[in-house]
Short mmCIF file of C-alpha atoms and ligand atoms in Angstrom, two decimals:
data_model
loop_
_atom_site.label_atom_id
_atom_site.label_comp_id
_atom_site.label_asym_id
_atom_site.label_seq_id
_atom_site.Cartn_x
_atom_site.Cartn_y
_atom_site.Cartn_z
CA MET A 1015 -0.21 0.15 0.71
CA ALA A 1016 1.40 3.76 -1.14
CA LYS A 1017 0.31 6.97 0.77
CA VAL A 1018 -0.22 9.79 -1.65
CA LEU A 1019 0.28 12.98 -0.88
CA CYS A 1020 -1.62 15.23 -3.36
CA VAL A 1021 -1.02 19.13 -2.70
CA LEU A 1022 -3.86 21.54 -4.89
CA TYR A 1023 -4.52 24.60 -4.77
CA ASP A 1024 -8.24 25.41 -3.05
CA ASP A 1025 -11.59 25.29 -3.80
CA PRO A 1026 -13.33 28.64 -5.90
CA ILE A 1027 -14.19 30.76 -3.25
CA ASP A 1028 -18.06 30.31 -4.47
CA GLY A 1029 -18.06 26.89 -3.68
CA PHE A 1030 -17.38 23.10 -5.67
CA PRO A 1031 -18.27 22.25 -8.15
CA PRO A 1032 -18.82 25.47 -10.00
CA ARG A 1033 -21.21 25.88 -12.78
CA TYR A 1034 -19.37 25.38 -15.42
CA ALA A 1035 -19.93 27.43 -18.85
CA ARG A 1036 -19.68 24.88 -21.06
CA ASP A 1037 -21.00 21.79 -21.54
CA SER A 1038 -17.89 19.49 -23.31
CA ILE A 1039 -14.63 20.53 -24.38
CA PRO A 1040 -13.12 19.26 -27.60
CA HIS A 1041 -10.60 15.67 -27.20
CA ILE A 1042 -7.32 15.88 -28.00
CA ALA A 1043 -5.45 12.97 -28.84
CA GLY A 1044 -1.82 13.24 -29.48
CA TYR A 1045 0.34 16.99 -30.09
CA ALA A 1046 2.19 18.21 -33.35
CA ASP A 1047 5.28 16.01 -32.58
CA GLY A 1048 3.55 12.46 -32.80
CA GLN A 1049 3.19 12.12 -28.67
CA THR A 1050 0.28 11.08 -28.24
CA ALA A 1051 -1.60 12.63 -25.28
CA PRO A 1052 -2.10 10.37 -21.51
CA THR A 1053 -3.18 7.47 -22.02
CA PRO A 1054 -4.33 5.34 -18.14
CA ASP A 1055 -6.17 2.65 -18.32
CA ALA A 1056 -9.21 5.01 -17.29
CA ILE A 1057 -10.23 8.45 -16.21
CA ASP A 1058 -12.95 8.62 -13.13
CA PHE A 1059 -14.04 12.13 -14.07
CA THR A 1060 -15.89 13.24 -17.02
CA PRO A 1061 -13.96 15.71 -18.42
CA GLY A 1062 -13.89 19.84 -18.70
CA GLU A 1063 -14.29 19.18 -14.37
CA LEU A 1064 -12.72 21.18 -12.06
CA LEU A 1065 -9.85 18.76 -11.05
CA GLY A 1066 -6.83 20.43 -9.73
CA SER A 1067 -8.79 21.95 -6.55
CA VAL A 1068 -8.71 20.53 -3.34
CA SER A 1069 -12.20 18.91 -3.60
CA GLY A 1070 -11.53 17.42 -7.55
CA GLU A 1071 -8.81 15.74 -5.76
CA LEU A 1072 -7.12 14.88 -9.62
CA GLY A 1073 -10.31 12.55 -10.45
CA LEU A 1074 -7.75 9.86 -8.19
CA ARG A 1075 -9.69 9.39 -4.85
CA THR A 1076 -11.74 6.17 -6.51
CA PHE A 1077 -9.12 4.73 -8.47
CA LEU A 1078 -6.48 5.25 -5.65
CA GLU A 1079 -8.81 3.83 -2.60
CA ALA A 1080 -10.07 0.82 -5.48
CA ASN A 1081 -6.88 -0.95 -4.47
CA GLY A 1082 -6.28 -0.13 -1.26
CA HIS A 1083 -3.88 3.08 -2.03
CA GLU A 1084 -4.33 6.06 0.30
CA LEU A 1085 -4.41 9.26 -0.54
CA VAL A 1086 -4.14 13.01 0.86
CA VAL A 1087 -5.11 15.89 -0.42
CA THR A 1088 -4.47 19.28 0.94
CA SER A 1089 -3.70 22.75 -0.05
CA ASP A 1090 -2.04 23.37 3.08
CA LYS A 1091 1.46 23.37 2.02
CA ASP A 1092 3.99 26.42 4.06
CA GLY A 1093 5.73 26.61 7.15
CA ALA A 1094 6.97 23.87 9.19
CA ASP A 1095 3.26 23.13 10.93
CA SER A 1096 1.62 23.26 7.88
CA THR A 1097 -0.42 19.65 7.22
CA PHE A 1098 2.07 19.23 3.53
CA GLU A 1099 4.76 18.99 5.94
CA LYS A 1100 3.40 16.46 8.39
CA GLU A 1101 1.71 14.37 5.75
CA LEU A 1102 5.28 14.36 4.08
CA VAL A 1103 7.24 11.77 6.77
CA ASP A 1104 5.96 8.49 5.91
CA THR A 1105 4.27 9.79 2.48
CA ASP A 1106 4.95 7.48 -0.47
CA VAL A 1107 4.63 9.71 -3.44
CA VAL A 1108 4.21 13.53 -4.12
CA ILE A 1109 1.97 14.94 -6.54
CA SER A 1110 2.31 18.04 -6.65
CA GLN A 1111 0.88 21.74 -9.41
CA PRO A 1112 2.84 24.12 -10.33
CA PHE A 1113 0.33 26.62 -10.29
CA TRP A 1114 0.64 26.02 -5.78
CA PRO A 1115 3.63 24.09 -5.79
CA ALA A 1116 4.70 21.98 -2.87
CA TYR A 1117 8.38 23.79 -2.64
CA LEU A 1118 10.56 20.26 -2.46
CA THR A 1119 13.47 21.53 -0.84
CA ALA A 1120 16.61 19.20 0.54
CA GLU A 1121 15.04 19.47 4.04
CA ARG A 1122 12.17 18.17 3.62
CA ILE A 1123 13.02 15.52 1.23
CA ALA A 1124 15.77 14.65 4.56
CA LYS A 1125 12.57 14.69 6.65
CA ALA A 1126 10.25 11.83 3.83
CA LYS A 1127 12.48 8.90 4.21
CA ASN A 1128 9.83 6.75 1.98
CA LEU A 1129 8.94 9.22 -0.60
CA LYS A 1130 10.01 7.24 -4.03
CA LEU A 1131 7.80 9.57 -6.46
CA ALA A 1132 7.79 13.50 -6.78
CA LEU A 1133 4.92 13.82 -9.81
CA THR A 1134 4.36 16.74 -10.80
CA ALA A 1135 1.05 17.31 -12.46
CA GLY A 1136 1.61 19.65 -15.24
CA ILE A 1137 4.85 20.71 -16.89
CA GLY A 1138 8.02 22.60 -14.50
CA SER A 1139 9.60 20.44 -11.74
CA ASP A 1140 11.66 23.57 -10.71
CA HIS A 1141 9.75 23.63 -7.03
CA VAL A 1142 11.87 20.01 -7.13
CA ASP A 1143 15.44 20.40 -5.69
CA LEU A 1144 16.22 18.24 -8.20
CA GLN A 1145 20.18 17.56 -6.74
CA ALA A 1146 18.01 16.12 -3.27
CA ALA A 1147 16.09 14.37 -5.70
CA MET A 1148 19.00 12.52 -7.95
CA ASP A 1149 20.60 12.18 -4.15
CA ASN A 1150 18.28 10.47 -2.03
CA GLY A 1151 16.76 8.42 -5.36
CA VAL A 1152 13.23 9.97 -5.33
CA THR A 1153 12.05 9.69 -8.72
CA VAL A 1154 10.41 12.86 -10.69
CA ALA A 1155 8.34 12.02 -13.37
CA GLU A 1156 5.64 15.73 -15.07
CA VAL A 1157 2.92 15.04 -17.28
CA THR A 1158 4.64 16.35 -20.80
CA PHE A 1159 3.20 18.26 -23.68
CA CYS A 1160 0.12 18.21 -21.56
CA ASN A 1161 -0.50 22.06 -21.35
CA SER A 1162 1.57 22.72 -23.22
CA ILE A 1163 -0.42 24.51 -26.13
CA SER A 1164 -2.86 25.72 -23.10
CA VAL A 1165 0.55 28.37 -22.32
CA ALA A 1166 0.93 28.95 -26.27
CA GLU A 1167 -2.49 30.56 -26.24
CA HIS A 1168 -1.79 32.62 -23.06
CA VAL A 1169 1.96 33.77 -24.34
CA VAL A 1170 -0.07 35.21 -27.46
CA MET A 1171 -2.80 36.67 -25.70
CA GLN A 1172 -0.54 38.44 -23.48
CA ILE A 1173 1.86 39.69 -26.30
CA LEU A 1174 -1.73 40.60 -28.13
CA SER A 1175 -3.03 42.18 -24.95
CA LEU A 1176 0.13 44.37 -23.91
CA VAL A 1177 1.49 45.45 -27.33
CA ARG A 1178 -2.33 46.57 -27.76
CA ASN A 1179 -2.47 48.61 -24.56
CA TYR A 1180 -5.94 46.12 -24.33
CA ILE A 1181 -5.86 46.40 -20.01
CA PRO A 1182 -6.25 49.36 -19.62
CA SER A 1183 -8.43 50.10 -22.02
CA TYR A 1184 -11.55 47.28 -21.16
CA GLN A 1185 -10.49 49.45 -17.19
CA TRP A 1186 -11.55 52.70 -18.91
CA VAL A 1187 -15.35 50.96 -20.00
CA VAL A 1188 -15.52 49.06 -17.07
CA ASN A 1189 -15.23 53.06 -14.97
CA GLY A 1190 -17.95 54.05 -17.17
CA GLY A 1191 -15.17 56.81 -19.22
CA TRP A 1192 -14.62 57.04 -23.63
CA ASN A 1193 -11.08 58.65 -23.03
CA ILE A 1194 -9.55 57.46 -26.92
CA ALA A 1195 -6.49 58.66 -26.40
CA ASP A 1196 -5.86 57.68 -22.59
CA CYS A 1197 -6.26 53.85 -24.08
CA VAL A 1198 -3.85 54.34 -27.69
CA GLU A 1199 -1.44 56.50 -26.03
CA ARG A 1200 0.31 53.33 -25.66
CA SER A 1201 -1.50 51.30 -28.06
CA TYR A 1202 0.77 50.18 -31.45
CA ASP A 1203 0.75 47.32 -33.63
CA LEU A 1204 2.59 43.81 -33.78
CA GLU A 1205 2.77 43.25 -37.11
CA GLY A 1206 5.71 44.03 -38.32
CA MET A 1207 7.46 43.68 -34.85
CA GLU A 1208 9.97 41.51 -33.56
CA VAL A 1209 9.36 38.24 -31.66
CA GLY A 1210 11.33 36.31 -30.13
CA THR A 1211 11.31 33.01 -27.49
CA VAL A 1212 14.33 31.79 -25.41
CA ALA A 1213 13.50 28.53 -25.20
CA ALA A 1214 12.28 26.93 -28.58
CA GLY A 1215 10.44 23.98 -26.95
CA ARG A 1216 7.20 22.99 -27.06
CA ILE A 1217 5.83 25.83 -25.84
CA GLY A 1218 8.29 28.11 -27.98
CA LEU A 1219 7.25 26.62 -30.82
CA ALA A 1220 4.37 26.26 -30.80
CA VAL A 1221 4.08 30.47 -29.78
CA LEU A 1222 5.90 30.73 -32.78
CA ARG A 1223 3.83 29.06 -35.12
CA ARG A 1224 0.97 31.22 -33.37
CA LEU A 1225 2.65 34.09 -33.99
CA LYS A 1226 3.34 33.85 -38.05
CA PRO A 1227 -0.16 34.09 -39.11
CA PHE A 1228 0.55 37.84 -37.56
CA GLY A 1229 3.40 39.48 -39.70
CA VAL A 1230 5.70 39.45 -36.89
CA ASN A 1231 9.68 38.67 -38.23
CA LEU A 1232 9.93 35.83 -35.93
CA HIS A 1233 13.51 35.01 -33.34
CA TYR A 1234 14.36 31.94 -31.61
CA THR A 1235 17.30 31.03 -29.03
CA ASP A 1236 17.55 27.25 -27.73
CA LYS A 1237 19.85 25.31 -26.70
CA HIS A 1238 19.32 22.92 -29.83
CA ARG A 1239 18.91 24.25 -32.77
CA LEU A 1240 15.09 23.32 -34.70
CA PRO A 1241 15.50 21.14 -37.58
CA ALA A 1242 16.49 23.48 -40.81
CA ASP A 1243 12.89 23.07 -42.75
CA VAL A 1244 11.32 24.42 -39.15
CA GLU A 1245 13.76 27.44 -39.39
CA VAL A 1246 12.74 28.04 -43.75
CA GLU A 1247 8.95 27.02 -42.81
CA LEU A 1248 8.99 30.35 -40.02
CA GLY A 1249 11.68 32.55 -41.54
CA LEU A 1250 13.23 32.01 -38.01
CA THR A 1251 16.74 34.06 -36.71
CA PHE A 1252 18.65 31.83 -34.85
CA HIS A 1253 20.43 33.64 -32.01
CA PRO A 1254 23.52 31.84 -30.76
CA ASP A 1255 22.69 33.20 -26.96
CA VAL A 1256 19.87 35.57 -25.37
CA GLU A 1257 22.19 38.26 -25.21
CA SER A 1258 22.22 38.91 -29.29
CA LEU A 1259 18.23 37.73 -28.99
CA ALA A 1260 17.32 40.33 -26.22
CA LYS A 1261 19.12 43.25 -28.76
CA ALA A 1262 17.16 42.37 -31.92
CA CYS A 1263 13.01 41.90 -30.32
CA ASP A 1264 10.17 44.68 -29.53
CA VAL A 1265 9.03 41.72 -27.70
CA VAL A 1266 10.94 38.90 -25.77
CA THR A 1267 9.17 35.90 -24.72
CA ILE A 1268 10.50 33.50 -22.03
CA ASN A 1269 9.82 30.00 -22.87
CA CYS A 1270 12.52 27.53 -20.94
CA PRO A 1271 12.43 25.79 -17.97
CA LEU A 1272 13.72 26.88 -14.76
CA HIS A 1273 17.32 25.26 -13.34
CA PRO A 1274 20.35 27.81 -12.32
CA GLU A 1275 21.92 28.21 -15.53
CA THR A 1276 18.68 30.12 -16.21
CA GLU A 1277 17.94 31.70 -12.68
CA HIS A 1278 17.71 35.91 -13.42
CA LEU A 1279 18.33 35.28 -16.57
CA PHE A 1280 16.57 38.76 -17.80
CA ASP A 1281 18.06 40.93 -15.04
CA ASP A 1282 18.89 44.61 -14.93
CA ALA A 1283 22.02 43.67 -17.49
CA MET A 1284 20.31 41.37 -19.81
CA ILE A 1285 17.03 43.75 -19.57
CA GLY A 1286 19.79 46.98 -20.08
CA LYS A 1287 20.54 44.85 -23.65
CA MET A 1288 17.18 44.87 -24.67
CA LYS A 1289 15.63 48.16 -27.24
CA ARG A 1290 13.63 50.60 -24.99
CA GLY A 1291 10.15 50.72 -24.34
CA SER A 1292 10.71 46.11 -25.83
CA TYR A 1293 7.91 43.43 -23.67
CA LEU A 1294 8.75 40.49 -21.40
CA VAL A 1295 6.58 38.21 -20.95
CA ASN A 1296 7.10 35.02 -19.27
CA THR A 1297 5.08 32.82 -18.78
CA ALA A 1298 7.57 30.33 -17.46
CA ARG A 1299 9.13 30.65 -14.58
CA GLY A 1300 8.55 33.96 -11.90
CA LYS A 1301 13.02 33.14 -11.01
CA ILE A 1302 14.16 33.51 -14.60
CA CYS A 1303 13.41 37.09 -14.14
CA ASP A 1304 14.98 39.48 -11.17
CA ARG A 1305 11.68 40.69 -9.49
CA ASP A 1306 13.20 44.48 -8.72
CA ALA A 1307 15.17 44.21 -12.34
CA VAL A 1308 11.97 43.81 -13.79
CA VAL A 1309 9.70 46.38 -11.85
CA ARG A 1310 13.35 49.09 -12.55
CA ALA A 1311 12.83 48.76 -16.20
CA LEU A 1312 9.17 49.40 -16.30
CA GLU A 1313 9.38 52.40 -13.93
CA SER A 1314 11.79 53.77 -16.20
CA GLY A 1315 10.20 52.49 -19.97
CA GLN A 1316 13.08 50.56 -20.07
CA LEU A 1317 10.27 47.49 -20.59
CA ALA A 1318 6.91 49.49 -22.39
CA GLY A 1319 5.50 45.91 -20.46
CA TYR A 1320 5.59 42.94 -19.45
CA ALA A 1321 3.44 39.79 -18.48
CA GLY A 1322 2.83 36.72 -17.31
CA ASP A 1323 1.14 33.99 -15.29
CA VAL A 1324 4.46 32.81 -13.22
CA TRP A 1325 5.68 34.32 -9.80
CA PHE A 1326 8.36 33.46 -7.50
CA PRO A 1327 7.29 32.56 -4.71
CA GLN A 1328 3.66 31.22 -5.27
CA PRO A 1329 1.56 31.77 -3.78
CA ALA A 1330 3.57 35.74 -4.63
CA PRO A 1331 2.86 37.58 -1.63
CA ARG A 1332 0.24 40.25 -0.81
CA ASP A 1333 2.23 43.21 -1.05
CA HIS A 1334 4.82 41.48 -4.15
CA PRO A 1335 6.19 44.04 -5.96
CA TRP A 1336 4.23 42.67 -9.37
CA ARG A 1337 1.09 43.07 -8.20
CA THR A 1338 1.30 47.27 -8.80
CA MET A 1339 4.28 47.63 -10.75
CA PRO A 1340 3.32 50.13 -14.03
CA ASN A 1341 1.96 48.52 -17.21
CA HIS A 1342 2.06 44.96 -16.09
CA GLY A 1343 -0.50 42.43 -17.54
CA MET A 1344 -0.30 40.02 -14.32
CA THR A 1345 -2.13 37.12 -13.87
CA PRO A 1346 -1.97 34.48 -10.95
CA HIS A 1347 -0.68 31.42 -12.45
CA ILE A 1348 -2.94 29.75 -14.55
CA SER A 1349 -2.09 29.05 -18.43
CA GLY A 1350 -1.16 25.96 -17.84
CA THR A 1351 -5.00 25.10 -15.34
CA SER A 1352 -7.20 25.93 -18.11
CA LEU A 1353 -10.01 22.62 -17.35
CA SER A 1354 -8.91 21.80 -21.34
CA ALA A 1355 -5.83 21.41 -19.79
CA GLN A 1356 -6.29 20.07 -16.34
CA THR A 1357 -8.12 16.89 -18.16
CA ARG A 1358 -4.98 15.75 -19.91
CA TYR A 1359 -3.02 16.89 -16.92
CA ALA A 1360 -5.10 14.19 -14.93
CA ALA A 1361 -5.34 11.56 -17.00
CA GLY A 1362 -1.17 11.52 -17.08
CA THR A 1363 -0.93 11.92 -13.56
CA ARG A 1364 -3.13 8.53 -13.65
CA GLU A 1365 -1.12 7.13 -16.02
CA ILE A 1366 1.83 7.87 -13.80
CA LEU A 1367 0.60 6.73 -10.93
CA GLU A 1368 -0.57 3.55 -12.98
CA CYS A 1369 2.84 2.74 -13.77
CA PHE A 1370 4.59 3.02 -10.86
CA LEU A 1371 2.11 1.33 -8.46
CA ALA A 1372 2.32 -1.81 -10.93
CA GLY A 1373 6.64 -1.26 -11.02
CA LYS A 1374 6.62 -0.86 -15.15
CA PRO A 1375 8.44 2.24 -16.80
CA ILE A 1376 7.17 5.73 -16.96
CA ARG A 1377 7.29 6.52 -20.50
CA ASP A 1378 10.52 8.71 -21.59
CA GLU A 1379 9.30 11.79 -21.94
CA TYR A 1380 7.80 12.60 -18.85
CA LEU A 1381 10.82 11.82 -16.70
CA ILE A 1382 12.97 14.23 -15.22
CA VAL A 1383 14.91 12.70 -12.71
CA GLN A 1384 15.32 8.76 -12.22
CA ASP A 1385 18.22 6.20 -11.12
CA GLY A 1386 20.02 9.42 -9.21
CA THR A 1387 20.63 11.40 -12.74
CA LEU A 1388 18.35 13.51 -15.20
CA ALA A 1389 16.27 11.14 -17.43
CA GLY A 1390 14.72 12.11 -20.59
CA THR A 1391 13.39 15.31 -21.12
CA GLY A 1392 15.31 15.90 -17.87
CA ALA A 1393 18.31 15.21 -19.93
CA HIS A 1394 17.36 17.69 -22.44
CA SER A 1395 15.19 20.69 -20.76
CA TYR A 1396 17.38 21.13 -17.15
CA THR A 1397 20.65 21.12 -15.32
CA ALA A 1398 21.49 19.32 -12.35
CA GLY A 1399 20.98 21.97 -9.27
CA ASP A 1400 18.41 22.96 -7.31
CA ALA A 1401 16.44 25.98 -8.16
CA THR A 1402 14.22 25.92 -4.79
CA GLY A 1403 15.89 27.93 -2.43
CA GLY A 1404 14.70 31.05 -1.39
CA SER A 1405 10.63 29.72 -1.32
CA GLU A 1406 10.11 29.02 2.43
CA GLU A 1407 9.08 32.87 1.53
CA ALA A 1408 5.39 31.72 0.82
CA GLU A 1409 4.21 31.28 3.69
CA LYS A 1410 3.88 34.82 3.81
CA PHE A 1411 0.42 34.66 1.58
CA ARG A 1412 -1.30 32.23 4.05
CA LYS A 1413 0.25 34.60 7.53
CA ALA A 1414 -1.40 37.82 5.71
CA SER A 1415 -4.52 36.62 5.47
P1 NDP B 143 10.15 21.61 -23.00
O1 NDP B 143 10.63 21.01 -22.57
O2 NDP B 143 9.24 20.99 -24.66
O3 NDP B 143 11.46 22.82 -23.28
C1 NDP B 143 12.14 23.70 -23.12
C2 NDP B 143 12.86 24.25 -23.78
O4 NDP B 143 14.00 24.97 -23.10
C3 NDP B 143 13.77 22.91 -24.61
O5 NDP B 143 14.28 23.37 -26.35
C4 NDP B 143 15.46 23.26 -23.73
O6 NDP B 143 16.21 23.60 -24.77
C5 NDP B 143 15.13 24.82 -23.58
N1 NDP B 143 15.88 25.09 -22.90
C6 NDP B 143 16.35 24.86 -21.52
N2 NDP B 143 17.22 25.80 -21.41
C7 NDP B 143 17.64 26.80 -22.29
C8 NDP B 143 18.96 27.56 -21.45
N3 NDP B 143 19.32 28.33 -20.40
N4 NDP B 143 18.71 28.08 -22.68
C9 NDP B 143 18.13 28.55 -23.97
N5 NDP B 143 16.81 27.13 -23.87
C10 NDP B 143 17.02 26.14 -23.26
O7 NDP B 143 8.93 22.68 -22.12
P2 NDP B 143 7.42 23.28 -22.38
O8 NDP B 143 8.11 24.04 -23.56
O9 NDP B 143 6.58 22.62 -22.45
O10 NDP B 143 7.56 23.92 -21.33
C11 NDP B 143 8.45 24.69 -20.78
C12 NDP B 143 8.90 25.24 -19.66
O11 NDP B 143 7.58 26.03 -19.62
C13 NDP B 143 8.19 23.97 -18.22
O12 NDP B 143 9.41 23.91 -18.14
C14 NDP B 143 7.79 24.92 -17.69
O13 NDP B 143 8.76 25.90 -16.56
C15 NDP B 143 7.13 26.26 -17.93
N6 NDP B 143 5.48 25.92 -18.06
C16 NDP B 143 4.55 26.79 -17.47
C17 NDP B 143 3.82 26.42 -17.05
C18 NDP B 143 2.02 27.41 -16.66
O14 NDP B 143 1.42 27.00 -16.65
N7 NDP B 143 2.89 28.59 -16.75
C19 NDP B 143 2.08 25.44 -17.79
C20 NDP B 143 3.73 24.47 -18.26
C21 NDP B 143 5.22 24.41 -18.75
P3 NDP B 143 16.78 21.84 -25.87
O15 NDP B 143 15.39 20.98 -25.27
O16 NDP B 143 16.77 21.51 -27.04
O17 NDP B 143 17.90 21.56 -24.29
#
């Protein structure tokens, strides 16, 4: 029997389940690179349901309990007296979502003597100290590709909303105004701009493909170059490093994982190399940008706008300066947890659990760490080390409630 500890975000304030806006969602069977969507033996939920909050339980309870396993679900994840920290000591599997991450620091991994699997219900396992996972024989897996397109859609939305000054214009309407000059004094067309992505993996490439019809000039940098036919098809300019891309673009979108190589990549120096009035959209991880450097750049006008959905830590403290900095279009961390995405990552979580509990191999593309080393997607996209430093500050959010 395994103990599975699942950390999910809180239910909606108006109660669970919500009244759904739609009655169904499209069925997605696979992805652009040929990978199939998750293939668990069965699912115990209706696609389109809210699964990522505590009462949704990722649709796992029936399956786990029918097979004699224990499931503990909580949203109380930060601080030494949290339910997560108390339950961790004898747990075999931790499931966490990046939107409401249960930070698995080295100290917590040391306390979790039975821990064998840290499963990310989503993509991005930087909330786990990957070095400590390697050192302690903990497997780390995530549901690769499950929400990459969800994020790509959010990136395109946020680029357009910044460049066209959408959010302040909407606010004028809500406030009863008709202030056209106030709306358009910061409004531009995206057409003709130089738009670049830091990383052209699953999300980055999907963003490039979605932006192509806007008549922009597309740029990218990545550790591995895309196939030549893709570069030609999309008219891409490849940059050997981030600095070269930053200098050339009007709009930069960040789509690489957070690992020691990318932590604070966009600091004062890197942002200072961008054109005055550039836009920066980061849906990858908050810590890839230096928090205060972003604020300074918006205040000085070096950046015309900043948007994204990722913060550090999460939940962001109530006084996090990104909540109040000028010309931002931030959302909470939501792009990868649309109801559509939840269906896929809940099914992927179930698939990984089925494999793990039956002693069968987990799909290679889902692996980040296995047998003490980076594996699968982890070996391709991450570097060894730890990016959880400072995560204890997440406790401030609850304390201020
Ligand atoms: P992929 O693994 O498909 O792509 C990541 C890409 O980043 C790879 O092409 C990788 O290069 C590249 N990369 C890694 N390090 C660097 C570096 N130092 N410089 C340039 N490129 C680098 O993942 P996805 O595209 O699906 O997701 C990317 C990230 O987006 C996730 O790790 C996660 O942090 C974030 N994300 C956010 C979500 C949200 O809800 N906001 C949801 C899903 C993901 P290569 O493989 O060629 O070595």
